[in-house]
Coordinates of C-alpha atoms and ligand atoms in Angstrom, one line a residue:
M27 CA 8.8 15.2 -20.7
S28 CA 8.2 17.2 -17.6
H29 CA 5.1 17.0 -15.5
V30 CA 2.6 19.8 -16.3
H31 CA 1.0 21.0 -13.0
L32 CA -2.4 22.8 -12.7
S33 CA -1.2 25.7 -10.7
K34 CA 2.3 25.3 -9.3
A35 CA 3.8 27.9 -7.1
D36 CA 6.2 30.1 -9.3
T37 CA 9.2 30.9 -7.1
T38 CA 12.5 32.2 -8.1
E39 CA 15.9 33.5 -6.6
V40 CA 13.9 36.7 -5.7
E41 CA 11.8 34.6 -3.3
E42 CA 15.0 33.0 -1.8
Q43 CA 16.5 36.5 -1.2
Y44 CA 13.4 37.8 0.6
V45 CA 12.9 34.7 2.8
L46 CA 16.7 34.7 3.7
D47 CA 16.5 38.4 4.6
A48 CA 13.6 37.6 7.0
L49 CA 15.5 34.7 8.5
R50 CA 18.7 36.7 9.0
S51 CA 16.8 39.7 10.5
G52 CA 15.7 37.6 13.4
W53 CA 12.0 38.3 12.8
V54 CA 10.7 34.8 12.5
A55 CA 7.6 35.2 14.6
P56 CA 4.0 36.0 13.3
L57 CA 4.8 39.7 13.3
G58 CA 7.6 41.9 12.0
P59 CA 8.5 44.4 9.3
H60 CA 7.6 42.1 6.3
V61 CA 4.2 41.6 7.8
D62 CA 3.6 45.3 8.1
A63 CA 4.9 46.0 4.6
F64 CA 3.0 43.2 3.1
E65 CA -0.3 44.6 4.6
H66 CA 0.5 48.0 3.2
E67 CA 1.3 46.7 -0.3
V68 CA -1.6 44.4 -0.6
A69 CA -4.1 47.1 0.6
E70 CA -2.7 49.6 -2.0
R71 CA -3.0 46.9 -4.7
A72 CA -6.6 46.1 -3.7
G73 CA -7.6 49.6 -3.3
V74 CA -8.5 49.4 0.2
A75 CA -7.6 51.3 3.3
H76 CA -6.8 48.5 5.7
A77 CA -5.4 45.0 5.6
L78 CA -4.6 42.2 8.1
A79 CA -2.3 39.4 7.2
L80 CA -3.4 36.0 8.5
S81 CA -2.4 32.4 8.4
S82 CA -5.0 31.5 5.8
G83 CA -7.9 32.7 3.7
T84 CA -10.2 30.5 5.7
A85 CA -9.0 32.3 9.0
A86 CA -9.7 35.7 7.2
L87 CA -13.2 34.6 6.3
H88 CA -13.9 33.3 9.8
L89 CA -12.8 36.7 11.4
A90 CA -14.8 38.7 8.8
L91 CA -17.9 36.6 9.5
L92 CA -17.6 37.1 13.2
E93 CA -17.2 40.9 12.8
L94 CA -20.2 41.0 10.5
G95 CA -22.3 39.4 13.3
A96 CA -22.5 35.7 12.1
G97 CA -23.4 33.3 14.9
P98 CA -26.1 30.9 16.1
G99 CA -29.5 31.9 14.9
T100 CA -28.2 33.9 11.9
A101 CA -27.7 32.9 8.3
V102 CA -25.1 33.8 5.7
V103 CA -25.9 33.5 2.0
V104 CA -23.0 31.8 0.1
P105 CA -22.5 30.9 -3.6
S106 CA -22.8 27.2 -4.1
M107 CA -20.1 27.0 -6.8
T108 CA -17.1 27.6 -4.7
F109 CA -14.2 25.7 -2.8
V110 CA -15.6 24.5 0.5
A111 CA -13.4 27.0 2.4
S112 CA -16.0 29.8 1.6
A113 CA -18.8 27.7 3.5
M114 CA -16.8 26.1 6.4
P115 CA -16.1 29.3 8.4
V116 CA -19.9 30.0 8.3
V117 CA -20.4 26.7 10.3
Y118 CA -17.5 27.6 12.6
T119 CA -19.4 30.8 13.8
G120 CA -22.6 28.7 14.4
A121 CA -24.5 30.5 11.5
E122 CA -26.3 28.7 8.9
P123 CA -25.0 28.8 5.3
V124 CA -27.7 29.2 2.6
F125 CA -26.6 28.4 -0.9
V126 CA -27.3 30.2 -4.2
D127 CA -26.7 29.0 -7.7
S128 CA -24.6 30.5 -10.5
R129 CA -24.6 32.0 -13.9
L130 CA -22.8 30.5 -16.8
D131 CA -19.4 32.1 -15.8
G132 CA -19.7 30.2 -12.4
N133 CA -20.2 33.3 -10.4
V134 CA -23.3 33.8 -8.2
D135 CA -26.5 34.7 -10.0
P136 CA -27.2 38.2 -8.7
E137 CA -31.0 38.0 -9.2
L138 CA -31.2 34.7 -7.4
L139 CA -29.0 36.0 -4.6
L140 CA -31.4 38.8 -3.9
H141 CA -34.5 36.6 -4.3
A142 CA -32.9 34.3 -1.7
I143 CA -32.3 37.1 0.7
D144 CA -36.0 38.4 0.3
T145 CA -37.3 34.9 0.8
L146 CA -35.2 34.3 3.9
L147 CA -36.1 37.7 5.4
A148 CA -39.7 37.2 4.6
G149 CA -39.7 34.0 6.5
G150 CA -38.1 35.6 9.6
T151 CA -34.4 34.3 9.0
R152 CA -31.8 36.9 10.3
V153 CA -29.4 37.2 7.3
V154 CA -26.3 38.9 8.6
A155 CA -24.2 38.9 5.3
A156 CA -24.0 37.8 1.7
M157 CA -20.9 36.4 0.3
S158 CA -19.7 36.7 -3.2
V159 CA -16.9 34.6 -4.7
D160 CA -14.8 35.8 -7.5
L161 CA -14.5 32.4 -9.1
F162 CA -11.3 31.2 -10.7
G163 CA -10.1 34.7 -10.7
R164 CA -13.1 36.4 -12.4
C165 CA -15.0 39.0 -10.3
A166 CA -18.7 38.5 -9.7
E167 CA -21.2 40.9 -11.3
Y168 CA -21.0 43.7 -8.7
D169 CA -23.2 46.2 -10.6
E170 CA -26.1 44.0 -9.9
I171 CA -25.0 42.8 -6.5
V172 CA -23.8 45.9 -4.6
P173 CA -27.1 48.1 -5.1
G174 CA -29.3 45.2 -4.4
L175 CA -27.6 44.4 -1.1
A176 CA -27.5 48.1 -0.1
D177 CA -31.2 48.5 -0.6
R178 CA -31.7 45.5 1.7
G179 CA -29.1 46.7 4.2
I180 CA -27.2 43.4 3.9
P181 CA -23.3 43.6 4.2
L182 CA -21.3 42.1 1.3
L183 CA -18.3 39.8 2.0
D184 CA -16.3 39.3 -1.0
D185 CA -14.4 36.0 -1.0
A186 CA -11.7 37.1 -3.4
A187 CA -9.5 34.2 -2.5
E188 CA -8.8 33.3 -6.1
A189 CA -8.9 36.8 -7.5
F190 CA -6.1 38.9 -6.3
G191 CA -5.1 41.2 -9.1
A192 CA -8.4 40.9 -10.9
A193 CA -10.8 43.9 -11.3
Y194 CA -14.5 44.8 -12.1
R195 CA -15.0 47.7 -14.3
G196 CA -11.9 49.3 -13.1
R197 CA -12.2 48.5 -9.4
P198 CA -9.8 46.0 -7.9
A199 CA -11.0 42.7 -6.6
G200 CA -11.4 43.1 -2.8
S201 CA -12.5 46.7 -2.9
Q202 CA -16.3 45.9 -3.1
G203 CA -18.2 45.3 0.0
A204 CA -17.7 45.6 3.7
A205 CA -14.7 43.4 3.7
A206 CA -12.9 41.0 1.3
V207 CA -10.5 38.1 1.7
F208 CA -7.5 36.9 -0.4
S209 CA -5.8 33.5 -0.1
F210 CA -2.1 33.0 -0.6
N211 CA -2.2 29.3 -0.5
G212 CA 0.4 27.4 -2.5
N213 CA -1.7 26.9 -5.6
K214 CA -3.0 30.5 -5.7
I215 CA -1.9 33.2 -8.1
L216 CA 0.3 34.7 -5.4
T217 CA 1.6 32.5 -2.6
T218 CA 3.0 32.7 0.8
S219 CA 3.0 28.9 0.9
G220 CA 0.0 29.2 3.2
G221 CA -1.6 32.5 4.2
G222 CA -4.3 35.0 3.5
M223 CA -5.4 38.7 4.0
L224 CA -8.5 40.4 5.4
V225 CA -9.1 43.8 3.8
S226 CA -11.5 46.5 4.4
D227 CA -12.0 50.2 4.3
N228 CA -13.5 49.9 7.9
G229 CA -10.5 50.4 10.2
Q230 CA -12.6 49.3 13.2
L231 CA -13.4 46.1 11.6
I232 CA -9.8 45.3 10.9
D233 CA -8.6 46.4 14.4
R234 CA -11.2 44.1 15.9
A235 CA -10.1 41.2 13.7
R236 CA -6.5 41.9 14.5
Y237 CA -7.2 41.7 18.2
L238 CA -9.1 38.4 17.7
S239 CA -6.4 37.0 15.5
T240 CA -3.8 37.3 18.5
Q241 CA -5.7 35.3 21.2
A242 CA -7.8 38.4 22.0
R243 CA -5.1 39.7 24.1
Q244 CA -6.0 42.9 26.1
P245 CA -3.6 45.7 26.3
A246 CA -2.2 45.1 29.8
D247 CA 1.3 44.5 31.1
H248 CA 0.3 40.8 31.8
Y249 CA -1.7 38.2 29.8
E250 CA -5.4 39.4 30.1
H251 CA -8.3 37.9 28.2
T252 CA -11.9 38.8 28.2
E253 CA -13.0 37.2 25.1
V254 CA -12.3 34.0 23.1
G255 CA -9.8 34.7 20.4
F256 CA -7.6 32.8 17.7
N257 CA -4.0 32.2 16.8
Y258 CA -4.4 33.3 13.1
R259 CA -1.4 35.7 12.4
L260 CA 1.0 35.3 9.3
S261 CA 4.6 34.6 10.0
N262 CA 7.0 37.3 9.1
V263 CA 9.0 34.7 7.1
L264 CA 6.0 34.0 4.9
A265 CA 5.1 37.6 4.5
A266 CA 8.7 38.1 3.1
L267 CA 7.7 35.3 0.6
G268 CA 4.5 37.2 -0.2
R269 CA 6.5 40.5 -0.8
A270 CA 8.8 38.8 -3.2
Q271 CA 5.9 37.4 -5.1
L272 CA 4.2 40.9 -5.1
S273 CA 7.4 42.4 -6.6
R274 CA 7.0 40.0 -9.6
F275 CA 3.2 40.1 -9.7
D276 CA 2.6 42.1 -12.8
A277 CA 4.6 39.6 -14.8
M278 CA 2.9 36.6 -13.2
L279 CA -0.4 38.1 -13.9
S280 CA 0.3 38.8 -17.5
R281 CA 1.6 35.3 -17.9
R282 CA -1.6 33.8 -16.6
R283 CA -3.5 36.0 -19.1
A284 CA -1.3 35.1 -22.0
I285 CA -2.0 31.4 -21.2
R286 CA -5.7 32.1 -21.2
A287 CA -5.4 33.7 -24.7
R288 CA -3.4 30.9 -25.9
Y289 CA -6.1 28.4 -24.9
V290 CA -8.8 30.5 -26.3
E291 CA -7.1 30.8 -29.6
S292 CA -6.1 27.1 -29.9
L293 CA -9.6 25.9 -29.1
A294 CA -11.5 28.5 -31.1
D295 CA -12.3 26.3 -34.0
L296 CA -13.5 23.2 -31.9
D297 CA -17.1 22.2 -31.4
G298 CA -18.3 21.1 -28.1
V299 CA -16.0 23.2 -25.8
R300 CA -16.3 26.8 -24.3
V301 CA -13.8 28.7 -22.2
I302 CA -15.7 29.4 -19.1
G303 CA -16.0 33.3 -18.4
H304 CA -14.2 34.3 -21.5
D305 CA -17.5 34.0 -23.4
S306 CA -19.7 36.0 -20.9
P307 CA -21.4 38.9 -22.6
G308 CA -20.0 42.4 -22.2
R309 CA -16.9 41.4 -20.3
G310 CA -13.8 39.7 -21.9
D311 CA -10.9 38.3 -20.1
D312 CA -9.1 41.8 -19.6
E313 CA -10.1 42.2 -15.9
D314 CA -9.9 38.4 -15.0
N315 CA -6.6 37.4 -13.2
C316 CA -6.9 34.1 -15.2
W317 CA -5.9 32.1 -12.1
L318 CA -7.5 29.0 -13.7
T319 CA -8.6 28.6 -17.3
C320 CA -11.6 26.3 -17.2
I321 CA -13.7 24.7 -20.0
E322 CA -17.1 23.3 -20.3
L323 CA -17.7 20.4 -22.6
D324 CA -21.0 20.6 -24.3
P325 CA -22.7 17.1 -24.9
A326 CA -24.3 18.5 -28.1
G327 CA -20.8 19.0 -29.7
T328 CA -18.8 16.1 -28.0
A329 CA -19.4 12.8 -26.6
T330 CA -16.4 13.0 -24.2
S331 CA -16.6 13.7 -20.5
P332 CA -14.5 15.5 -17.9
E333 CA -13.3 12.2 -16.4
R334 CA -12.1 10.9 -19.8
V335 CA -10.4 14.2 -20.7
I336 CA -8.6 14.4 -17.4
A337 CA -7.5 10.6 -17.8
D338 CA -6.2 11.4 -21.3
L339 CA -4.2 14.4 -19.9
A340 CA -2.9 12.3 -17.0
R341 CA -1.6 9.6 -19.4
E342 CA 0.6 12.4 -20.9
D343 CA 1.8 13.5 -17.4
I344 CA -0.5 16.6 -17.4
E345 CA -2.6 17.7 -14.4
A346 CA -6.2 18.8 -14.9
R347 CA -9.1 18.8 -12.3
R348 CA -12.9 18.8 -12.1
L349 CA -14.4 22.1 -11.2
W350 CA -15.5 22.7 -7.6
K351 CA -18.3 20.3 -6.5
P352 CA -21.2 22.7 -5.7
M353 CA -21.7 23.1 -1.8
H354 CA -25.4 22.1 -2.1
L355 CA -24.3 18.6 -3.4
Q356 CA -21.7 18.1 -0.6
P357 CA -22.6 15.4 1.9
V358 CA -21.4 17.8 4.8
F359 CA -23.9 20.5 3.7
G360 CA -26.6 18.0 2.7
A361 CA -29.4 19.5 4.9
S362 CA -28.7 23.1 3.9
R363 CA -31.3 25.3 2.3
T364 CA -30.4 26.1 -1.4
F365 CA -31.7 28.3 -4.1
S366 CA -30.8 26.4 -7.3
T367 CA -31.3 26.7 -11.0
G368 CA -29.2 23.7 -11.9
I369 CA -26.3 25.8 -13.5
A370 CA -23.7 25.1 -10.8
S371 CA -24.3 21.2 -11.1
R372 CA -24.1 21.5 -14.9
L373 CA -20.8 23.3 -14.6
F374 CA -19.6 20.5 -12.2
A375 CA -20.7 17.8 -14.5
R376 CA -19.1 19.2 -17.6
G377 CA -16.2 21.3 -16.4
V378 CA -12.5 20.8 -16.6
A379 CA -9.8 23.2 -15.1
L380 CA -6.8 23.3 -17.3
P381 CA -3.1 23.9 -16.3
S382 CA -2.7 27.6 -15.8
G383 CA 0.3 28.3 -13.8
S384 CA 2.5 31.2 -14.6
A385 CA 5.6 29.1 -14.9
L386 CA 4.2 27.0 -17.7
T387 CA 5.8 27.4 -21.1
D388 CA 4.1 27.9 -24.5
D389 CA 5.3 24.4 -25.3
D390 CA 3.5 23.1 -22.0
I391 CA 0.2 24.7 -23.2
D392 CA 0.7 23.4 -26.6
R393 CA 1.1 19.9 -25.1
V394 CA -2.2 20.4 -23.3
V395 CA -4.1 21.6 -26.2
K396 CA -2.9 18.7 -28.4
V397 CA -4.3 16.1 -26.0
L398 CA -7.4 18.0 -25.6
R399 CA -7.9 18.3 -29.4
G400 CA -7.3 14.6 -29.7
A401 CA -9.8 13.8 -27.0
L402 CA -12.6 16.1 -28.6
V403 CA -12.0 15.0 -32.1
A404 CA -12.0 11.3 -31.2
A405 CA -15.4 11.8 -29.4
R406 CA -17.3 13.5 -32.2
Ligands
PLP516 C1 -8.4 28.9 -1.6 C2 -9.8 29.4 -1.3 C3 -10.1 29.8 0.0 C4 -9.3 29.5 1.2 O1 -8.1 30.0 1.3 P1 -6.9 29.1 2.2 O2 -5.9 30.1 2.2 O3 -6.6 27.8 1.5 O4 -7.6 29.0 3.6 C5 -11.4 30.3 0.3 N1 -12.3 30.4 -0.9 C6 -11.9 30.1 -2.0 C7 -13.0 30.3 -3.1 C8 -10.7 29.6 -2.4 O5 -10.5 29.2 -3.6

């Protein structure tokens, strides 16, 4: 029996051909024709005017935050239920991250987000941006977030690292807000092995970020620097890998969605388990990119725990993971201000991320379901 990964990179001969082309062309630096083309293709897919290819999603967030004015003496509001890479770049800038809790789909609670901003502003805190995270590939509730932030004059930064290819009421992930970020890390829905993209309709913001990403080099005939910059660009070889993935993206996306549908159907008759996001009112899975399918175990319906389910799966050579541990529970952010309802910690305590990679077969999914059903039934 083969090992079933959580979200393994799905690469084929198409990827080999593109990477070979980049190598043979001689463009192996962090610039070149594949970088330019990858930026255009991602911008088009995300429904934005401009894109900047970078070495990681974390780097993209860092530059976006700097452009939005994050720095010492300012605060950025960040969803607590996320991967740590949403919050770390806030600290790089010297700004204070302030955490906000989730709704049941794991995405930030829009009412609480706006309440947090109002409270911070009333207390004299300079809030320069609010971040949304499109968790596990599902867009946050933008109909509530966008007008509320506009009323308050606070720019939105969308951490769409997990959500490439998703949409919200017809608008692609990454097209909401002042700027958005994608990650192309090895475990994401589309990969460049490591890489990321900053996207925005604001050409000036992207131009400034491009300048900062190349050591803030001034346009002179020698090396002239008037500001502190970074070395954050994406390699042309890796951009080629990204373009190969893009050429296959529609199929990879449908496969992730088909895997979600198979889990939903196979678990429908079981008590004590819900598929996170799938069950949220008014929105099905259609616009979710289904990067990861995650479940919440309900103690009223089952006595088992995420630890036990993950151990049962591991015994059958299947990889599953806990959900992100909320930022306000992380020792590194222990002293941070938080607006909490307890939902994020509940999801952390009860959630399991199931194997969801597009290279998984139906038989792989059925193997996962069989172990899961066994674990839930045994713990009734
Ligand atoms: C993966 C991820 C990032 C960071 O992306 P890297 O490319 O790994 O730096 C940021 N935010 C979220 C929510 C992520 O899942």
